[in-house]
């Protein structure tokens, strides 16, 4: 939780406690409804530490916390506290409220938000009566839990246990973290059930068995979506489709072309520092040119990631990814297809010579390769970038080969 002084200014605070394993739109809707209805200045999401009520895997603590941050970051009235996550041993709500009470001004009203299911269990929490006396509660409706029963529970707690619990009807979202986890494990979509950032996070870290039951390309596409910018993702789709068309034209394996096209830029959107660090991690050798221009290493790093992360075993695909930027002499048909598809895919911003290469690509792929290499080298020389020796030997190789044909 924040420094003392920062809480002193608030008169009305709400705590949204939960496992948030993961946080979902049901939690967010509940918090936002309470914020507005109860005129709350600040909602503090407090992911539970090792919960006394549920088995929680400590490995997931950090993930649950970070997903809660991602989900709430766009709401200026929401914040996330690590107080329970960082607490050693079992974590109890009463300790959290005590801590918060201490930090807030005397006249600050603290509300604790609970769903219908949680309030029904409150007597099983630690020191329930003291807890009920320390803060107000808002019990919100939740699909699957009877409203009349909820009201009756609130009445009992208020009269018998001197609770201060208010009832609030909120928009019904039939979502639970359990259901989200099960859907992820089963490969079902969770789009629109959790914020997009949370969906991407789950996929990126393979939480709850994400990806295990998806088909190969579905998994790859989802994972790529989480590591590429939208523009780069679109480009990737364009290259994969163009590669298939070229494979059909030249009699290459279309499945391999599609996969290599999808993955060719899988390392492109990491920062230079990340690229260098990952090259070390995945044993990608860096020569002087790559070291000086880490972006150029994305193709070699991409090949390593295709193998290690995306499970590609085919050497031809790996090489097509590795050499899609520099090219090299004597490329395989698939390598040439990816090299050219990257150059001519339909989403490419138009540039000088693009239309000629598009035409040439379907007439004579070797000539298209020569032309593209020449264009790329000229372009990079103009930009005062270092040219990788592989591109220079490749250009010589294809120039000679094509001259012999001419
Ligand atoms: P799990 O399925 O793992 O129990 P959950 O979806 O119930 O997860 P929790 O983290 O246990 O989520 O819930 C935190 C708080 O949010 C609880 O008070 C719970 O009642 C409330 N809550 C969760 N989902 C909803 C929902 N869809 N509508 C209203 N309240 C909800
Ligand atoms: Mg629950």
Short mmCIF file of C-alpha atoms and ligand atoms in Angstrom, two decimals:
data_model
loop_
_atom_site.label_atom_id
_atom_site.label_comp_id
_atom_site.label_asym_id
_atom_site.label_seq_id
_atom_site.Cartn_x
_atom_site.Cartn_y
_atom_site.Cartn_z
CA UNK A 1 0.00 0.00 0.00
CA UNK A 2 1.03 3.56 -0.54
CA UNK A 3 2.70 5.87 1.95
CA UNK A 4 0.61 6.98 4.86
CA UNK A 5 0.16 10.51 3.68
CA UNK A 6 -1.33 9.45 0.38
CA UNK A 7 -4.24 7.71 2.05
CA UNK A 8 -4.90 10.41 4.61
CA UNK A 9 -6.66 12.59 2.06
CA UNK A 10 -9.39 10.08 1.22
CA UNK A 11 -12.74 10.02 2.91
CA UNK A 12 -14.18 7.01 1.10
CA UNK A 13 -12.10 4.03 0.07
CA UNK A 14 -13.15 0.60 -1.13
CA UNK A 15 -11.14 -2.58 -1.03
CA UNK A 16 -11.67 -5.22 -3.67
CA UNK A 17 -10.15 -8.39 -2.33
CA UNK A 18 -9.88 -11.67 -4.14
CA UNK A 19 -7.58 -14.31 -5.51
CA UNK A 20 -7.77 -12.73 -8.96
CA UNK A 21 -6.54 -15.95 -10.45
CA UNK A 22 -7.00 -14.37 -12.94
CA UNK A 23 -8.81 -11.05 -12.61
CA UNK A 24 -11.82 -10.90 -14.96
CA UNK A 25 -14.46 -8.45 -16.12
CA UNK A 26 -16.84 -9.58 -13.35
CA UNK A 27 -14.40 -8.18 -10.77
CA UNK A 28 -13.93 -4.96 -12.71
CA UNK A 29 -17.65 -4.38 -13.22
CA UNK A 30 -18.29 -5.00 -9.52
CA UNK A 31 -15.56 -2.57 -8.45
CA UNK A 32 -16.66 0.11 -10.88
CA UNK A 33 -20.32 -0.21 -9.89
CA UNK A 34 -19.44 0.14 -6.21
CA UNK A 35 -17.13 3.07 -6.95
CA UNK A 36 -19.94 4.97 -8.56
CA UNK A 37 -22.88 3.93 -6.39
CA UNK A 38 -21.04 4.43 -3.10
CA UNK A 39 -19.24 7.56 -4.22
CA UNK A 40 -15.85 5.99 -3.60
CA UNK A 41 -12.70 8.00 -4.27
CA UNK A 42 -10.30 5.08 -4.57
CA UNK A 43 -10.74 1.36 -5.12
CA UNK A 44 -7.79 -0.70 -3.94
CA UNK A 45 -7.51 -4.14 -5.46
CA UNK A 46 -5.71 -6.45 -3.08
CA UNK A 47 -4.77 -9.81 -4.56
CA UNK A 48 -4.72 -12.36 -1.76
CA UNK A 49 -1.43 -13.90 -0.69
CA UNK A 50 -1.43 -17.55 0.18
CA UNK A 51 -5.10 -17.70 0.92
CA UNK A 52 -6.33 -19.48 4.02
CA UNK A 53 -9.45 -20.42 2.07
CA UNK A 54 -8.02 -21.68 -1.16
CA UNK A 55 -4.99 -23.52 -2.26
CA UNK A 56 -2.91 -21.00 -4.09
CA UNK A 57 0.30 -21.76 -5.88
CA UNK A 58 2.96 -19.27 -4.76
CA UNK A 59 4.36 -19.40 -8.28
CA UNK A 60 1.25 -17.65 -9.41
CA UNK A 61 1.40 -14.81 -6.87
CA UNK A 62 3.39 -12.52 -9.11
CA UNK A 63 1.31 -13.39 -12.16
CA UNK A 64 -1.93 -12.66 -10.29
CA UNK A 65 -0.56 -9.36 -9.08
CA UNK A 66 0.70 -8.28 -12.50
CA UNK A 67 -2.53 -9.27 -14.26
CA UNK A 68 -4.46 -7.20 -11.70
CA UNK A 69 -2.19 -4.24 -12.47
CA UNK A 70 -2.68 -4.68 -16.21
CA UNK A 71 -6.45 -4.92 -15.83
CA UNK A 72 -6.82 -1.81 -13.68
CA UNK A 73 -4.17 0.49 -15.11
CA UNK A 74 -6.59 2.32 -17.39
CA UNK A 75 -8.89 3.35 -14.53
CA UNK A 76 -7.49 6.37 -12.65
CA UNK A 77 -9.63 5.56 -9.59
CA UNK A 78 -8.26 2.03 -9.26
CA UNK A 79 -4.99 0.89 -7.76
CA UNK A 80 -3.42 -2.41 -6.77
CA UNK A 81 -1.73 -3.22 -3.50
CA UNK A 82 0.96 -5.83 -2.88
CA UNK A 83 0.29 -5.90 0.81
CA UNK A 84 -1.12 -9.44 0.93
CA UNK A 85 1.11 -10.79 -1.81
CA UNK A 86 4.17 -9.68 0.12
CA UNK A 87 2.95 -10.85 3.50
CA UNK A 88 4.75 -13.90 4.77
CA UNK A 89 2.64 -16.83 5.88
CA UNK A 90 -1.12 -16.94 5.69
CA UNK A 91 -2.89 -13.79 4.80
CA UNK A 92 -6.09 -12.63 6.47
CA UNK A 93 -8.44 -9.83 5.48
CA UNK A 94 -8.59 -8.58 9.07
CA UNK A 95 -4.83 -7.84 9.02
CA UNK A 96 -5.18 -5.95 5.76
CA UNK A 97 -8.05 -3.84 7.03
CA UNK A 98 -6.15 -3.11 10.25
CA UNK A 99 -3.20 -1.95 8.21
CA UNK A 100 -5.37 0.22 6.02
CA UNK A 101 -7.27 1.67 8.99
CA UNK A 102 -3.95 2.74 10.38
CA UNK A 103 -3.02 4.50 7.16
CA UNK A 104 -6.29 6.30 6.60
CA UNK A 105 -7.64 9.31 8.38
CA UNK A 106 -9.95 8.60 11.34
CA UNK A 107 -13.09 9.69 9.55
CA UNK A 108 -12.38 7.69 6.37
CA UNK A 109 -15.06 5.18 5.47
CA UNK A 110 -13.60 1.89 4.31
CA UNK A 111 -15.81 -0.41 2.29
CA UNK A 112 -14.94 -4.00 1.56
CA UNK A 113 -16.44 -5.30 -1.69
CA UNK A 114 -17.63 -8.88 -1.77
CA UNK A 115 -19.67 -10.91 -4.17
CA UNK A 116 -22.75 -12.81 -3.02
CA UNK A 117 -20.74 -16.01 -2.56
CA UNK A 118 -18.01 -14.38 -0.51
CA UNK A 119 -20.29 -12.61 1.96
CA UNK A 120 -22.09 -15.89 2.63
CA UNK A 121 -18.78 -17.32 3.84
CA UNK A 122 -17.66 -14.39 5.93
CA UNK A 123 -18.22 -16.10 9.25
CA UNK A 124 -15.49 -18.57 8.29
CA UNK A 125 -12.95 -15.73 7.93
CA UNK A 126 -10.58 -14.82 10.76
CA UNK A 127 -12.15 -12.71 13.54
CA UNK A 128 -15.35 -12.10 11.58
CA UNK A 129 -17.10 -9.99 14.18
CA UNK A 130 -14.18 -7.66 14.62
CA UNK A 131 -13.85 -7.45 10.85
CA UNK A 132 -17.53 -6.58 10.49
CA UNK A 133 -17.08 -3.79 13.03
CA UNK A 134 -13.97 -2.37 11.39
CA UNK A 135 -15.32 -1.57 7.97
CA UNK A 136 -18.46 -1.43 5.96
CA UNK A 137 -19.18 -4.10 3.40
CA UNK A 138 -20.88 -3.96 0.03
CA UNK A 139 -22.29 -7.26 -1.04
CA UNK A 140 -22.87 -7.29 -4.77
CA UNK A 141 -25.14 -9.60 -6.71
CA UNK A 142 -23.56 -12.39 -8.70
CA UNK A 143 -25.16 -14.69 -11.26
CA UNK A 144 -25.75 -18.15 -9.84
CA UNK A 145 -26.34 -16.80 -6.33
CA UNK A 146 -29.88 -16.15 -5.20
CA UNK A 147 -30.69 -12.48 -4.58
CA UNK A 148 -33.28 -13.15 -1.86
CA UNK A 149 -30.86 -15.43 -0.08
CA UNK A 150 -28.18 -12.77 -0.31
CA UNK A 151 -30.49 -10.19 1.25
CA UNK A 152 -31.38 -12.64 4.02
CA UNK A 153 -27.67 -13.29 4.72
CA UNK A 154 -27.02 -9.56 4.89
CA UNK A 155 -29.94 -9.10 7.29
CA UNK A 156 -28.68 -11.84 9.58
CA UNK A 157 -25.14 -10.51 9.59
CA UNK A 158 -26.33 -6.97 10.22
CA UNK A 159 -28.66 -7.84 13.06
CA UNK A 160 -26.97 -10.79 14.72
CA UNK A 161 -23.37 -9.80 14.18
CA UNK A 162 -23.72 -6.01 14.13
CA UNK A 163 -22.47 -5.87 10.59
CA UNK A 164 -22.69 -2.86 8.37
CA UNK A 165 -23.35 -4.48 5.05
CA UNK A 166 -25.05 -2.87 2.10
CA UNK A 167 -26.65 -4.70 -0.78
CA UNK A 168 -25.90 -3.59 -4.33
CA UNK A 169 -27.35 -4.95 -7.51
CA UNK A 170 -24.77 -4.77 -10.32
CA UNK A 171 -24.79 -5.74 -14.02
CA UNK A 172 -24.78 -9.52 -14.13
CA UNK A 173 -21.65 -11.06 -15.58
CA UNK A 174 -21.62 -14.79 -15.34
CA UNK A 175 -17.85 -15.07 -15.12
CA UNK A 176 -15.61 -16.73 -12.57
CA UNK A 177 -11.87 -17.22 -12.42
CA UNK A 178 -12.44 -20.95 -12.20
CA UNK A 179 -14.34 -20.83 -15.47
CA UNK A 180 -11.62 -18.68 -17.07
CA UNK A 181 -8.92 -21.15 -16.02
CA UNK A 182 -10.94 -24.09 -17.33
CA UNK A 183 -11.60 -22.34 -20.62
CA UNK A 184 -7.92 -21.55 -21.08
CA UNK A 185 -6.92 -25.13 -20.33
CA UNK A 186 -9.52 -26.40 -22.80
CA UNK A 187 -8.32 -23.99 -25.48
CA UNK A 188 -11.60 -22.03 -25.44
CA UNK A 189 -11.58 -18.32 -26.03
CA UNK A 190 -11.64 -15.88 -23.08
CA UNK A 191 -11.89 -12.82 -25.28
CA UNK A 192 -14.26 -10.20 -23.79
CA UNK A 193 -14.37 -12.11 -20.49
CA UNK A 194 -11.08 -10.61 -19.32
CA UNK A 195 -9.31 -7.42 -20.48
CA UNK A 196 -7.24 -7.94 -23.61
CA UNK A 197 -4.03 -7.25 -21.69
CA UNK A 198 -4.85 -10.08 -19.29
CA UNK A 199 -5.70 -12.43 -22.15
CA UNK A 200 -2.36 -11.68 -23.78
CA UNK A 201 -0.51 -12.09 -20.49
CA UNK A 202 -2.04 -15.52 -19.89
CA UNK A 203 -1.00 -16.61 -23.32
CA UNK A 204 2.45 -15.10 -23.18
CA UNK A 205 3.30 -16.98 -19.99
CA UNK A 206 1.31 -20.08 -20.89
CA UNK A 207 -0.70 -19.81 -17.65
CA UNK A 208 -3.34 -22.44 -16.87
CA UNK A 209 -1.98 -24.64 -19.63
CA UNK A 210 -2.66 -22.00 -22.30
CA UNK A 211 -1.98 -23.28 -25.75
CA UNK A 212 -1.65 -26.95 -24.85
CA UNK A 213 -4.88 -27.94 -26.53
CA UNK A 214 -4.78 -25.51 -29.43
CA UNK A 215 -3.80 -26.62 -32.87
CA UNK A 216 -0.25 -25.68 -33.84
CA UNK A 217 -1.01 -22.64 -35.95
CA UNK A 218 -3.78 -21.41 -33.65
CA UNK A 219 -1.32 -21.45 -30.78
CA UNK A 220 1.38 -19.75 -32.79
CA UNK A 221 -0.98 -17.04 -33.98
CA UNK A 222 -2.17 -16.31 -30.46
CA UNK A 223 1.32 -16.22 -29.10
CA UNK A 224 2.53 -14.00 -31.94
CA UNK A 225 -0.37 -11.66 -31.32
CA UNK A 226 0.91 -11.16 -27.79
CA UNK A 227 4.52 -10.42 -28.78
CA UNK A 228 4.10 -8.37 -31.97
CA UNK A 229 2.67 -4.93 -32.59
CA UNK A 230 -0.66 -5.01 -34.46
CA UNK A 231 1.05 -3.75 -37.62
CA UNK A 232 3.77 -6.39 -37.41
CA UNK A 233 1.15 -9.06 -36.77
CA UNK A 234 -0.72 -8.01 -39.92
CA UNK A 235 2.52 -8.10 -41.90
CA UNK A 236 3.18 -11.60 -40.58
CA UNK A 237 -0.22 -12.79 -41.79
CA UNK A 238 0.47 -11.20 -45.18
CA UNK A 239 3.86 -12.91 -45.51
CA UNK A 240 2.40 -16.31 -44.55
CA UNK A 241 -0.29 -16.02 -47.23
CA UNK A 242 2.09 -14.70 -49.88
CA UNK A 243 4.50 -17.53 -49.04
CA UNK A 244 1.72 -20.06 -49.63
CA UNK A 245 0.95 -18.51 -53.04
CA UNK A 246 4.62 -18.64 -54.00
CA UNK A 247 4.92 -22.22 -52.74
CA UNK A 248 1.96 -23.19 -54.92
CA UNK A 249 3.57 -21.48 -57.92
CA UNK A 250 6.94 -23.22 -57.47
CA UNK A 251 5.75 -26.56 -56.11
CA UNK A 252 7.11 -26.12 -52.57
CA UNK A 253 5.48 -27.42 -49.38
CA UNK A 254 2.67 -24.94 -48.62
CA UNK A 255 2.39 -25.91 -44.92
CA UNK A 256 6.06 -25.21 -44.38
CA UNK A 257 5.78 -21.95 -46.29
CA UNK A 258 2.84 -20.87 -44.13
CA UNK A 259 4.60 -21.71 -40.87
CA UNK A 260 7.87 -20.05 -41.86
CA UNK A 261 5.94 -16.98 -43.02
CA UNK A 262 4.06 -16.76 -39.73
CA UNK A 263 7.18 -17.06 -37.63
CA UNK A 264 9.73 -15.15 -39.69
CA UNK A 265 9.42 -11.98 -37.56
CA UNK A 266 8.63 -13.59 -34.20
CA UNK A 267 11.62 -11.83 -32.59
CA UNK A 268 11.16 -8.51 -34.35
CA UNK A 269 9.33 -6.48 -31.71
CA UNK A 270 11.66 -6.94 -28.78
CA UNK A 271 13.86 -3.96 -27.91
CA UNK A 272 17.52 -3.99 -28.92
CA UNK A 273 18.51 -4.77 -25.33
CA UNK A 274 16.02 -7.63 -25.18
CA UNK A 275 17.25 -8.97 -28.51
CA UNK A 276 20.86 -8.97 -27.33
CA UNK A 277 19.95 -10.58 -24.02
CA UNK A 278 17.85 -13.23 -25.76
CA UNK A 279 20.62 -13.95 -28.28
CA UNK A 280 22.87 -14.73 -25.32
CA UNK A 281 20.18 -16.83 -23.70
CA UNK A 282 19.51 -18.86 -26.84
CA UNK A 283 23.16 -19.08 -27.94
CA UNK A 284 22.70 -17.09 -31.13
CA UNK A 285 26.20 -16.08 -32.26
CA UNK A 286 26.59 -12.37 -32.94
CA UNK A 287 29.17 -11.04 -35.36
CA UNK A 288 30.23 -7.38 -35.38
CA UNK A 289 27.52 -6.27 -37.77
CA UNK A 290 24.75 -7.93 -35.77
CA UNK A 291 26.16 -6.66 -32.53
CA UNK A 292 26.20 -3.11 -33.84
CA UNK A 293 22.72 -3.44 -35.35
CA UNK A 294 20.78 -5.77 -33.05
CA UNK A 295 17.63 -5.33 -35.07
CA UNK A 296 19.30 -7.27 -37.87
CA UNK A 297 19.74 -10.16 -35.44
CA UNK A 298 15.96 -10.58 -35.22
CA UNK A 299 15.99 -13.15 -38.00
CA UNK A 300 18.66 -15.35 -36.35
CA UNK A 301 17.04 -14.92 -32.95
CA UNK A 302 13.66 -15.65 -34.56
CA UNK A 303 15.03 -18.96 -35.86
CA UNK A 304 16.24 -19.86 -32.37
CA UNK A 305 12.87 -18.94 -30.85
CA UNK A 306 11.01 -20.87 -33.53
CA UNK A 307 12.90 -23.93 -32.37
CA UNK A 308 12.90 -23.37 -28.63
CA UNK A 309 9.59 -21.62 -28.03
CA UNK A 310 7.34 -22.48 -30.96
CA UNK A 311 8.45 -26.07 -31.28
CA UNK A 312 9.56 -26.00 -34.94
CA UNK A 313 11.83 -28.88 -35.82
CA UNK A 314 12.15 -28.61 -39.60
CA UNK A 315 15.62 -27.28 -40.50
CA UNK A 316 14.44 -25.77 -43.77
CA UNK A 317 11.85 -23.67 -41.92
CA UNK A 318 14.43 -22.66 -39.32
CA UNK A 319 16.84 -21.56 -42.06
CA UNK A 320 14.13 -19.68 -43.94
CA UNK A 321 13.50 -17.66 -40.78
CA UNK A 322 17.21 -17.23 -40.04
CA UNK A 323 18.11 -15.86 -43.49
CA UNK A 324 14.97 -13.91 -44.34
CA UNK A 325 16.67 -10.55 -43.75
CA UNK A 326 20.24 -10.99 -44.95
CA UNK A 327 19.65 -13.72 -47.51
CA UNK A 328 22.61 -15.97 -48.29
CA UNK A 329 24.11 -17.72 -51.27
CA UNK A 330 22.48 -20.87 -52.59
CA UNK A 331 19.24 -20.50 -50.66
CA UNK A 332 16.75 -23.38 -50.61
CA UNK A 333 13.45 -22.84 -52.44
CA UNK A 334 11.69 -22.23 -49.11
CA UNK A 335 14.34 -19.72 -48.03
CA UNK A 336 13.83 -17.81 -51.28
CA UNK A 337 10.06 -17.94 -50.91
CA UNK A 338 10.17 -16.40 -47.41
CA UNK A 339 12.76 -13.85 -48.47
CA UNK A 340 10.56 -12.71 -51.35
CA UNK A 341 7.22 -13.04 -49.55
CA UNK A 342 8.56 -10.71 -46.86
CA UNK A 343 9.39 -8.24 -49.59
CA UNK A 344 6.19 -8.27 -51.59
CA UNK A 345 3.33 -9.18 -49.22
CA UNK A 346 0.21 -7.06 -49.89
CA UNK A 347 0.42 -4.96 -46.69
CA UNK A 348 3.87 -3.60 -47.58
CA UNK A 349 4.03 0.17 -47.90
CA UNK A 350 4.72 0.87 -51.59
CA UNK A 351 8.34 1.65 -52.44
CA UNK A 352 10.36 2.08 -55.61
CA UNK A 353 10.72 -1.20 -57.47
CA UNK A 354 8.07 -3.07 -55.47
CA UNK A 355 5.76 -3.66 -58.43
CA UNK A 356 8.63 -5.00 -60.59
CA UNK A 357 9.64 -7.46 -57.86
CA UNK A 358 6.01 -8.54 -57.39
CA UNK A 359 5.83 -9.41 -61.08
CA UNK A 360 9.26 -11.01 -61.19
CA UNK A 361 8.53 -13.09 -58.08
CA UNK A 362 6.04 -15.24 -59.96
CA UNK A 363 8.10 -15.40 -63.17
CA UNK A 364 11.62 -16.15 -61.96
CA UNK A 365 12.26 -16.31 -58.23
CA UNK A 366 16.05 -16.20 -58.58
CA UNK A 367 15.84 -12.94 -60.47
CA UNK A 368 13.43 -11.59 -57.88
CA UNK A 369 15.94 -12.51 -55.17
CA UNK A 370 18.77 -10.74 -57.01
CA UNK A 371 16.64 -7.66 -57.53
CA UNK A 372 15.51 -7.56 -53.90
CA UNK A 373 19.02 -8.05 -52.55
CA UNK A 374 20.27 -5.23 -54.75
CA UNK A 375 17.42 -2.96 -53.66
CA UNK A 376 17.91 -3.74 -49.98
CA UNK A 377 21.65 -3.18 -50.11
CA UNK A 378 21.20 0.16 -51.92
CA UNK A 379 18.54 1.22 -49.44
CA UNK A 380 20.75 0.38 -46.45
CA UNK A 381 23.81 2.04 -47.96
CA UNK A 382 21.70 5.19 -48.38
CA UNK A 383 20.68 4.94 -44.75
CA UNK A 384 24.38 4.58 -43.85
CA UNK A 385 23.81 1.18 -42.27
CA UNK A 386 26.38 -1.59 -42.29
CA UNK A 387 25.71 -4.29 -44.83
CA UNK A 388 25.96 -7.83 -43.62
CA UNK A 389 28.55 -9.88 -45.54
CA UNK A 390 25.95 -12.60 -46.12
CA UNK A 391 23.91 -10.18 -48.25
CA UNK A 392 26.93 -9.21 -50.32
CA UNK A 393 27.96 -12.79 -51.10
CA UNK A 394 24.30 -13.61 -51.76
CA UNK A 395 24.01 -10.80 -54.29
CA UNK A 396 27.20 -11.93 -56.06
CA UNK A 397 25.94 -15.50 -56.11
CA UNK A 398 22.54 -14.69 -57.62
CA UNK A 399 23.96 -12.13 -60.03
CA UNK A 400 26.37 -14.72 -61.43
CA UNK A 401 23.72 -17.43 -61.58
CA UNK A 402 21.26 -15.19 -63.33
CA UNK A 403 23.93 -13.94 -65.76
CA UNK A 404 24.62 -17.51 -66.79
CA UNK A 405 20.89 -17.90 -67.54
CA UNK A 406 20.75 -14.64 -69.51
P1 LIG B 1 -12.70 -18.49 -8.29
O1 LIG B 1 -13.56 -19.08 -9.34
O2 LIG B 1 -11.25 -18.86 -8.37
O3 LIG B 1 -13.28 -18.59 -6.91
P2 LIG B 1 -13.81 -15.86 -8.59
O4 LIG B 1 -14.26 -15.57 -9.96
O5 LIG B 1 -14.86 -16.22 -7.57
O6 LIG B 1 -12.66 -16.93 -8.62
P3 LIG B 1 -12.39 -14.33 -6.64
O7 LIG B 1 -11.04 -13.77 -6.84
O8 LIG B 1 -12.61 -15.51 -5.77
O9 LIG B 1 -13.00 -14.63 -8.11
O10 LIG B 1 -13.40 -13.19 -6.21
C1 LIG B 1 -13.07 -11.98 -5.62
C2 LIG B 1 -14.34 -11.25 -5.26
O11 LIG B 1 -15.04 -10.87 -6.45
C3 LIG B 1 -15.32 -12.11 -4.46
O12 LIG B 1 -15.92 -11.28 -3.49
C4 LIG B 1 -16.33 -12.56 -5.49
O13 LIG B 1 -17.58 -12.82 -4.92
C5 LIG B 1 -16.39 -11.35 -6.41
N1 LIG B 1 -16.75 -11.71 -7.78
C6 LIG B 1 -16.06 -12.52 -8.60
N2 LIG B 1 -16.68 -12.64 -9.79
C7 LIG B 1 -17.78 -11.90 -9.73
C8 LIG B 1 -18.84 -11.64 -10.66
N3 LIG B 1 -18.86 -12.19 -11.87
N4 LIG B 1 -19.84 -10.82 -10.26
C9 LIG B 1 -19.81 -10.29 -9.01
N5 LIG B 1 -18.85 -10.49 -8.10
C10 LIG B 1 -17.84 -11.30 -8.43
MG1 LIG B 2 -14.44 -17.11 -5.76
#
